[in-house]
């Protein structure tokens, strides 16, 4: 048992899985053990390569605006660990988080001894979140997958809606190198006789249609979205003949918003699009094309997200951009940096104190632009002055930079 939250989180975060998850037996067994397997709240389950966080935020806002008590489970965190678990956008308190970790600690220890097994961090966190949501009697849960979908620890639920955002290349070491391998995992959140909304993708549409048909699920593929403005303090777009606006930038944000608009219209057929559009105006998510003075912070860390980021910066016609960049070892930085070269004038590659990070000088091999290698994030930020500066490459890295700027 733990007498303070730091020690509790240290125990939790050191629970590393031994092998890849092969099925959901362990999380299902533990969910039944602590009596959270069946709950009264309705679930919106979200999978995808990019856009999960934004889509989850849109759903949380609209359901709150409709008067519901809404839980939200997202990852990773940007500002504070507690933001992974929220009710009506308020973080779980340190006191409640510590109590729930202490409550589940003996149950996890008992399970591990009896089954000669190890329960990993993310599964324990899911169990803690569900216990918190049950105790606080939420009405809706917006539930974001951690990785993949089919074998994700969140996938023991039966949701009201399954939402699949954009599908692209990321986490290939876990999900497979082929786009259909990745789609296989994302489509794993579709349930028998369930309802699924996804954004059209010519590479994966047919596969997801076939998977939905096998499960007799209703599938809605959304593709009738058109942008009406490239820059208007966010993104203007038309869907079903109605003009919508989100304060967030980029076509991909229109896609994410439409996944909410279509889903909420299905749940509440009489909802007014004016009401939905008003809810969209509240959109904010840190480190997703977030502007702080002359800095743009974006946690893009895979090729598809970087392509969208570059496209958006081109549309905004920003020039003379300095990029502060780093990457974790499992990302395709050798392919990402040449994409950034299309809009970047020069780079600053700082040393980032994370065991998974790439040595800063390594990035210089893949750019034709000017660069500097520095020893710290603070030194990198001090070199920027007033030029437009993009900070990207890793959500963890961007969140650390954000602490200096906010």
Short mmCIF file of C-alpha atoms in Angstrom, two decimals:
data_model
loop_
_atom_site.label_atom_id
_atom_site.label_comp_id
_atom_site.label_asym_id
_atom_site.label_seq_id
_atom_site.Cartn_x
_atom_site.Cartn_y
_atom_site.Cartn_z
CA UNK A 1 0.00 0.00 0.00
CA UNK A 2 1.15 3.53 -0.72
CA UNK A 3 1.20 6.61 1.52
CA UNK A 4 1.63 9.12 -1.31
CA UNK A 5 0.69 9.42 -4.98
CA UNK A 6 4.25 9.60 -6.32
CA UNK A 7 5.07 6.16 -4.92
CA UNK A 8 1.76 4.78 -6.16
CA UNK A 9 2.38 6.09 -9.68
CA UNK A 10 5.94 4.77 -9.62
CA UNK A 11 4.57 1.27 -8.90
CA UNK A 12 1.90 1.66 -11.57
CA UNK A 13 4.18 2.97 -14.31
CA UNK A 14 6.78 0.27 -13.70
CA UNK A 15 4.27 -2.49 -14.45
CA UNK A 16 5.68 -3.44 -17.86
CA UNK A 17 4.05 -6.21 -19.87
CA UNK A 18 6.18 -9.31 -20.48
CA UNK A 19 4.76 -10.20 -23.88
CA UNK A 20 2.27 -8.85 -26.40
CA UNK A 21 -1.34 -9.30 -25.32
CA UNK A 22 -2.79 -12.36 -27.08
CA UNK A 23 -6.39 -12.03 -25.90
CA UNK A 24 -8.59 -10.12 -23.45
CA UNK A 25 -9.00 -12.88 -20.86
CA UNK A 26 -6.93 -11.16 -18.17
CA UNK A 27 -8.64 -7.75 -18.35
CA UNK A 28 -12.06 -9.42 -18.60
CA UNK A 29 -11.37 -11.59 -15.53
CA UNK A 30 -10.17 -8.63 -13.49
CA UNK A 31 -13.09 -6.46 -14.62
CA UNK A 32 -15.46 -9.14 -13.34
CA UNK A 33 -13.46 -9.51 -10.10
CA UNK A 34 -13.95 -5.84 -9.20
CA UNK A 35 -17.50 -5.81 -10.58
CA UNK A 36 -17.05 -3.31 -13.40
CA UNK A 37 -17.72 -5.72 -16.27
CA UNK A 38 -21.26 -4.46 -16.74
CA UNK A 39 -22.05 -0.81 -16.12
CA UNK A 40 -25.05 1.46 -16.46
CA UNK A 41 -23.22 4.11 -18.49
CA UNK A 42 -23.23 4.26 -22.28
CA UNK A 43 -19.88 4.07 -24.08
CA UNK A 44 -18.46 5.80 -27.17
CA UNK A 45 -15.40 3.69 -28.06
CA UNK A 46 -12.76 5.35 -30.26
CA UNK A 47 -9.89 3.73 -32.18
CA UNK A 48 -7.66 5.01 -34.99
CA UNK A 49 -4.12 6.01 -35.85
CA UNK A 50 -4.59 9.78 -35.55
CA UNK A 51 -7.43 11.97 -34.32
CA UNK A 52 -8.62 9.90 -31.35
CA UNK A 53 -7.95 12.66 -28.82
CA UNK A 54 -9.69 15.38 -30.84
CA UNK A 55 -12.69 13.16 -31.61
CA UNK A 56 -12.96 12.20 -27.93
CA UNK A 57 -12.87 15.87 -26.96
CA UNK A 58 -15.65 16.73 -29.45
CA UNK A 59 -17.85 13.94 -28.05
CA UNK A 60 -17.16 14.95 -24.45
CA UNK A 61 -18.12 18.57 -25.15
CA UNK A 62 -21.37 17.80 -26.98
CA UNK A 63 -22.56 15.23 -24.41
CA UNK A 64 -21.84 17.70 -21.60
CA UNK A 65 -23.73 20.39 -23.50
CA UNK A 66 -26.67 17.99 -23.71
CA UNK A 67 -26.63 17.85 -19.91
CA UNK A 68 -25.03 14.45 -19.32
CA UNK A 69 -22.41 13.52 -16.74
CA UNK A 70 -19.55 12.44 -18.98
CA UNK A 71 -16.47 10.41 -18.14
CA UNK A 72 -13.50 10.48 -20.47
CA UNK A 73 -10.53 8.12 -20.67
CA UNK A 74 -7.71 9.26 -22.94
CA UNK A 75 -3.96 8.78 -23.39
CA UNK A 76 -1.26 9.88 -23.34
CA UNK A 77 -1.41 12.88 -21.04
CA UNK A 78 0.03 16.30 -21.92
CA UNK A 79 -0.13 18.37 -18.74
CA UNK A 80 -0.68 15.99 -15.83
CA UNK A 81 -1.09 12.22 -15.37
CA UNK A 82 -4.59 12.73 -13.91
CA UNK A 83 -5.93 14.13 -17.21
CA UNK A 84 -6.23 10.57 -18.53
CA UNK A 85 -9.31 10.14 -16.31
CA UNK A 86 -11.86 12.97 -16.20
CA UNK A 87 -15.51 13.60 -15.37
CA UNK A 88 -17.04 16.60 -17.10
CA UNK A 89 -13.47 17.57 -18.06
CA UNK A 90 -12.28 17.72 -14.44
CA UNK A 91 -9.22 15.58 -13.73
CA UNK A 92 -9.46 12.84 -11.16
CA UNK A 93 -8.07 14.27 -7.90
CA UNK A 94 -4.76 13.11 -6.45
CA UNK A 95 -6.67 11.87 -3.40
CA UNK A 96 -9.11 9.76 -5.45
CA UNK A 97 -6.35 8.41 -7.69
CA UNK A 98 -4.24 7.35 -4.71
CA UNK A 99 -7.23 5.67 -3.04
CA UNK A 100 -8.14 3.73 -6.19
CA UNK A 101 -4.55 2.56 -6.71
CA UNK A 102 -4.44 1.38 -3.08
CA UNK A 103 -7.82 -0.35 -3.52
CA UNK A 104 -6.69 -2.27 -6.58
CA UNK A 105 -3.14 -3.03 -5.44
CA UNK A 106 -3.96 -6.18 -3.37
CA UNK A 107 -6.30 -7.45 -6.11
CA UNK A 108 -3.54 -7.16 -8.72
CA UNK A 109 -0.98 -8.78 -6.42
CA UNK A 110 -3.35 -11.65 -5.65
CA UNK A 111 -4.11 -12.21 -9.35
CA UNK A 112 -0.41 -12.21 -10.29
CA UNK A 113 0.49 -14.76 -7.62
CA UNK A 114 -2.41 -17.10 -8.41
CA UNK A 115 -1.90 -16.94 -12.19
CA UNK A 116 1.91 -16.57 -12.36
CA UNK A 117 1.31 -13.53 -14.52
CA UNK A 118 2.00 -9.80 -14.60
CA UNK A 119 -0.76 -7.24 -15.07
CA UNK A 120 0.66 -4.34 -17.13
CA UNK A 121 0.29 -0.62 -16.48
CA UNK A 122 -2.38 0.15 -19.07
CA UNK A 123 -4.71 -2.64 -17.97
CA UNK A 124 -4.51 -1.50 -14.34
CA UNK A 125 -5.17 2.08 -15.41
CA UNK A 126 -8.27 1.00 -17.36
CA UNK A 127 -9.58 -0.86 -14.30
CA UNK A 128 -8.95 2.18 -12.07
CA UNK A 129 -10.76 4.45 -14.53
CA UNK A 130 -13.82 2.20 -14.77
CA UNK A 131 -13.99 1.89 -10.99
CA UNK A 132 -13.88 5.70 -10.70
CA UNK A 133 -16.58 6.16 -13.34
CA UNK A 134 -18.81 3.58 -11.72
CA UNK A 135 -18.43 5.08 -8.24
CA UNK A 136 -19.30 8.52 -9.59
CA UNK A 137 -22.30 7.27 -11.59
CA UNK A 138 -21.47 8.82 -14.95
CA UNK A 139 -24.01 8.54 -17.76
CA UNK A 140 -21.69 8.44 -20.80
CA UNK A 141 -18.09 7.32 -21.17
CA UNK A 142 -15.92 8.55 -24.04
CA UNK A 143 -13.33 5.77 -24.20
CA UNK A 144 -10.14 6.10 -26.23
CA UNK A 145 -8.16 2.99 -27.20
CA UNK A 146 -4.55 2.95 -26.13
CA UNK A 147 -3.07 0.97 -29.02
CA UNK A 148 -4.78 -0.78 -31.91
CA UNK A 149 -8.27 -1.88 -30.95
CA UNK A 150 -8.83 -5.62 -31.25
CA UNK A 151 -6.47 -6.52 -28.39
CA UNK A 152 -6.52 -3.17 -26.64
CA UNK A 153 -7.28 -3.35 -22.91
CA UNK A 154 -10.35 -1.14 -23.42
CA UNK A 155 -11.95 -3.61 -25.81
CA UNK A 156 -13.82 -5.72 -23.23
CA UNK A 157 -16.74 -3.25 -23.44
CA UNK A 158 -19.93 -3.30 -25.48
CA UNK A 159 -20.22 0.29 -26.72
CA UNK A 160 -23.17 2.32 -27.90
CA UNK A 161 -21.02 3.52 -30.82
CA UNK A 162 -17.68 2.40 -32.20
CA UNK A 163 -15.71 5.20 -33.87
CA UNK A 164 -12.68 4.61 -36.13
CA UNK A 165 -10.72 7.75 -36.96
CA UNK A 166 -8.04 7.94 -39.68
CA UNK A 167 -6.00 4.79 -40.28
CA UNK A 168 -2.33 5.14 -41.13
CA UNK A 169 1.11 3.79 -40.31
CA UNK A 170 2.15 3.79 -36.65
CA UNK A 171 3.11 1.17 -34.07
CA UNK A 172 3.94 -1.29 -36.85
CA UNK A 173 5.99 -3.38 -34.43
CA UNK A 174 2.72 -4.17 -32.62
CA UNK A 175 0.09 -3.88 -35.35
CA UNK A 176 1.88 -5.01 -38.52
CA UNK A 177 3.59 -3.33 -41.47
CA UNK A 178 0.71 -3.56 -43.95
CA UNK A 179 -2.14 -1.02 -43.83
CA UNK A 180 -4.69 -3.87 -43.79
CA UNK A 181 -2.92 -5.43 -40.80
CA UNK A 182 -3.37 -2.13 -38.99
CA UNK A 183 -7.00 -1.88 -40.16
CA UNK A 184 -7.57 -5.40 -38.78
CA UNK A 185 -6.71 -4.16 -35.28
CA UNK A 186 -8.70 -0.92 -35.57
CA UNK A 187 -11.77 -2.75 -36.89
CA UNK A 188 -11.55 -5.03 -33.86
CA UNK A 189 -13.66 -2.55 -31.87
CA UNK A 190 -16.69 -3.21 -34.12
CA UNK A 191 -19.13 -5.37 -32.17
CA UNK A 192 -21.73 -7.90 -33.25
CA UNK A 193 -24.94 -6.06 -34.19
CA UNK A 194 -23.15 -2.85 -33.24
CA UNK A 195 -22.90 0.57 -34.88
CA UNK A 196 -19.67 2.00 -36.28
CA UNK A 197 -18.74 5.33 -37.85
CA UNK A 198 -15.49 5.83 -39.74
CA UNK A 199 -13.88 8.25 -42.18
CA UNK A 200 -13.52 7.07 -45.76
CA UNK A 201 -10.12 5.63 -46.68
CA UNK A 202 -9.79 3.98 -50.12
CA UNK A 203 -7.07 1.68 -48.77
CA UNK A 204 -9.19 0.23 -45.96
CA UNK A 205 -12.88 0.84 -46.78
CA UNK A 206 -13.55 -2.54 -48.37
CA UNK A 207 -11.84 -4.43 -45.58
CA UNK A 208 -13.82 -2.63 -42.86
CA UNK A 209 -17.07 -3.17 -44.80
CA UNK A 210 -16.35 -6.91 -44.89
CA UNK A 211 -15.56 -7.00 -41.16
CA UNK A 212 -18.76 -5.12 -40.31
CA UNK A 213 -20.80 -7.46 -42.51
CA UNK A 214 -19.38 -10.52 -40.71
CA UNK A 215 -20.67 -9.06 -37.44
CA UNK A 216 -24.00 -7.84 -38.84
CA UNK A 217 -22.95 -4.37 -37.69
CA UNK A 218 -24.22 -1.09 -39.15
CA UNK A 219 -21.29 0.75 -40.73
CA UNK A 220 -21.36 4.41 -41.76
CA UNK A 221 -18.44 5.56 -43.93
CA UNK A 222 -18.29 9.36 -43.97
CA UNK A 223 -16.85 11.10 -47.01
CA UNK A 224 -19.07 14.05 -48.00
CA UNK A 225 -17.02 16.75 -46.25
CA UNK A 226 -15.83 19.92 -47.99
CA UNK A 227 -13.66 22.72 -46.63
CA UNK A 228 -14.97 26.24 -47.20
CA UNK A 229 -12.02 28.15 -45.69
CA UNK A 230 -8.38 27.25 -45.22
CA UNK A 231 -7.86 29.70 -42.37
CA UNK A 232 -10.48 31.45 -40.29
CA UNK A 233 -9.19 31.08 -36.74
CA UNK A 234 -9.59 27.36 -37.24
CA UNK A 235 -11.33 25.30 -39.90
CA UNK A 236 -14.63 25.92 -41.71
CA UNK A 237 -16.30 22.98 -43.43
CA UNK A 238 -19.61 21.84 -44.84
CA UNK A 239 -21.30 18.59 -43.88
CA UNK A 240 -24.82 17.57 -44.90
CA UNK A 241 -25.31 21.05 -46.33
CA UNK A 242 -24.60 22.83 -43.04
CA UNK A 243 -21.67 25.18 -42.36
CA UNK A 244 -19.60 24.14 -39.34
CA UNK A 245 -16.56 25.68 -37.68
CA UNK A 246 -13.94 24.27 -35.31
CA UNK A 247 -11.22 26.43 -33.73
CA UNK A 248 -8.74 23.64 -34.51
CA UNK A 249 -6.78 23.71 -37.76
CA UNK A 250 -6.65 21.27 -40.69
CA UNK A 251 -8.81 19.04 -42.87
CA UNK A 252 -8.22 16.20 -40.44
CA UNK A 253 -10.00 18.25 -37.75
CA UNK A 254 -13.03 18.53 -40.03
CA UNK A 255 -12.92 14.72 -40.35
CA UNK A 256 -12.71 14.30 -36.57
CA UNK A 257 -15.57 16.74 -36.02
CA UNK A 258 -17.77 14.95 -38.57
CA UNK A 259 -17.23 11.66 -36.74
CA UNK A 260 -18.84 13.36 -33.75
CA UNK A 261 -21.56 15.15 -35.73
CA UNK A 262 -22.72 11.98 -37.50
CA UNK A 263 -22.53 9.86 -34.35
CA UNK A 264 -24.39 12.34 -32.17
CA UNK A 265 -27.07 12.74 -34.85
CA UNK A 266 -27.54 8.97 -34.75
CA UNK A 267 -27.91 8.98 -30.96
CA UNK A 268 -30.11 12.09 -30.90
CA UNK A 269 -31.92 12.32 -34.27
CA UNK A 270 -33.66 15.59 -33.38
CA UNK A 271 -30.53 17.46 -32.37
CA UNK A 272 -30.13 20.85 -34.09
CA UNK A 273 -26.96 21.37 -36.13
CA UNK A 274 -26.80 24.93 -34.76
CA UNK A 275 -26.52 23.44 -31.27
CA UNK A 276 -23.80 21.04 -32.46
CA UNK A 277 -21.88 23.86 -34.16
CA UNK A 278 -22.00 25.93 -30.98
CA UNK A 279 -20.49 23.00 -29.09
CA UNK A 280 -17.70 22.73 -31.69
CA UNK A 281 -16.64 26.30 -30.84
CA UNK A 282 -15.44 25.05 -27.43
CA UNK A 283 -12.85 22.77 -28.99
CA UNK A 284 -9.40 22.90 -27.45
CA UNK A 285 -6.79 20.25 -27.00
CA UNK A 286 -3.23 21.04 -25.88
CA UNK A 287 -0.33 20.19 -28.19
CA UNK A 288 -2.56 19.60 -31.22
CA UNK A 289 -1.66 22.52 -33.47
CA UNK A 290 -1.69 24.71 -30.37
CA UNK A 291 -0.44 28.26 -30.84
CA UNK A 292 1.49 29.93 -28.00
CA UNK A 293 2.91 33.27 -29.15
CA UNK A 294 5.19 32.48 -32.11
CA UNK A 295 5.26 28.75 -31.31
CA UNK A 296 3.11 26.01 -32.83
CA UNK A 297 3.03 22.83 -30.75
CA UNK A 298 1.88 19.64 -32.41
CA UNK A 299 2.43 16.11 -31.14
CA UNK A 300 2.51 14.57 -34.64
CA UNK A 301 4.81 11.56 -34.49
CA UNK A 302 3.94 9.33 -37.45
CA UNK A 303 4.05 9.83 -41.21
CA UNK A 304 0.33 10.39 -41.78
CA UNK A 305 0.11 12.96 -38.97
CA UNK A 306 3.23 14.78 -40.20
CA UNK A 307 1.81 14.93 -43.74
CA UNK A 308 -1.36 16.58 -42.41
CA UNK A 309 0.70 18.97 -40.32
CA UNK A 310 2.83 19.99 -43.31
CA UNK A 311 -0.30 20.42 -45.43
CA UNK A 312 -1.89 22.68 -42.83
CA UNK A 313 1.25 24.83 -42.47
CA UNK A 314 1.37 25.25 -46.25
CA UNK A 315 -2.27 26.35 -46.27
CA UNK A 316 -1.47 28.94 -43.59
CA UNK A 317 1.43 30.14 -45.77
CA UNK A 318 3.85 30.30 -42.86
CA UNK A 319 7.46 30.86 -43.89
CA UNK A 320 10.92 30.93 -42.28
CA UNK A 321 9.86 28.24 -39.83
CA UNK A 322 12.33 26.96 -37.24
CA UNK A 323 11.54 23.40 -36.14
CA UNK A 324 12.50 22.02 -32.75
CA UNK A 325 12.34 18.29 -33.32
CA UNK A 326 13.05 15.01 -31.64
CA UNK A 327 11.68 11.48 -31.95
CA UNK A 328 11.42 8.21 -30.12
CA UNK A 329 13.34 5.24 -31.47
CA UNK A 330 10.29 3.34 -32.77
CA UNK A 331 9.17 6.16 -35.09
CA UNK A 332 10.02 6.62 -38.79
CA UNK A 333 12.07 9.78 -38.31
CA UNK A 334 14.23 9.06 -41.37
CA UNK A 335 11.07 9.44 -43.48
CA UNK A 336 9.48 12.19 -41.39
CA UNK A 337 12.32 14.73 -41.50
CA UNK A 338 12.35 14.98 -45.35
CA UNK A 339 8.60 15.70 -45.17
CA UNK A 340 9.23 18.50 -42.68
CA UNK A 341 11.94 19.86 -45.00
CA UNK A 342 9.11 21.00 -47.30
CA UNK A 343 8.11 23.75 -44.84
CA UNK A 344 11.05 24.11 -42.44
CA UNK A 345 13.80 26.71 -42.89
CA UNK A 346 16.09 25.32 -40.16
CA UNK A 347 16.12 22.83 -37.29
CA UNK A 348 17.14 22.70 -33.66
CA UNK A 349 17.71 19.15 -32.44
CA UNK A 350 17.85 19.11 -28.62
CA UNK A 351 18.93 16.28 -26.35
CA UNK A 352 15.79 14.86 -24.79
CA UNK A 353 16.11 12.96 -21.52
CA UNK A 354 14.00 9.92 -22.27
CA UNK A 355 15.37 6.38 -22.49
CA UNK A 356 13.38 5.86 -25.72
CA UNK A 357 14.63 9.00 -27.49
CA UNK A 358 17.01 9.10 -30.45
CA UNK A 359 20.42 10.74 -30.02
CA UNK A 360 19.97 14.32 -31.24
CA UNK A 361 22.76 14.36 -33.83
CA UNK A 362 21.25 11.36 -35.61
CA UNK A 363 18.50 13.55 -37.11
CA UNK A 364 20.99 15.68 -39.05
CA UNK A 365 21.60 12.76 -41.44
CA UNK A 366 18.12 13.14 -42.94
CA UNK A 367 17.78 16.87 -43.63
CA UNK A 368 19.20 19.20 -46.26
CA UNK A 369 18.37 22.26 -44.17
CA UNK A 370 20.49 24.14 -41.63
CA UNK A 371 20.49 22.68 -38.14
CA UNK A 372 21.87 23.07 -34.63
CA UNK A 373 22.32 20.32 -32.04
CA UNK A 374 21.88 21.54 -28.44
CA UNK A 375 22.03 20.00 -25.00
CA UNK A 376 18.55 20.79 -23.63
CA UNK A 377 14.99 21.87 -24.39
CA UNK A 378 15.53 25.17 -22.59
CA UNK A 379 18.56 25.96 -24.74
CA UNK A 380 16.58 25.13 -27.88
CA UNK A 381 13.72 27.44 -26.90
CA UNK A 382 16.13 30.27 -26.05
CA UNK A 383 17.54 30.16 -29.62
CA UNK A 384 14.21 30.82 -31.34
CA UNK A 385 13.58 34.53 -30.67
CA UNK A 386 10.54 35.79 -32.60
CA UNK A 387 10.55 33.58 -35.72
CA UNK A 388 7.66 31.12 -36.27
CA UNK A 389 8.66 27.93 -34.47
CA UNK A 390 7.18 24.45 -34.86
CA UNK A 391 7.73 21.99 -32.01
CA UNK A 392 6.90 18.44 -33.02
CA UNK A 393 7.96 14.78 -33.19
CA UNK A 394 6.62 13.31 -29.95
CA UNK A 395 3.71 14.12 -27.64
CA UNK A 396 5.90 13.53 -24.59
CA UNK A 397 8.55 15.87 -25.97
CA UNK A 398 6.02 18.55 -26.93
CA UNK A 399 4.41 18.39 -23.49
CA UNK A 400 7.81 18.95 -21.86
CA UNK A 401 8.45 21.97 -24.09
CA UNK A 402 4.98 23.28 -23.28
CA UNK A 403 5.87 23.47 -19.58
CA UNK A 404 8.49 26.10 -20.41
CA UNK A 405 6.10 28.13 -22.59
CA UNK A 406 2.87 28.21 -20.59
#
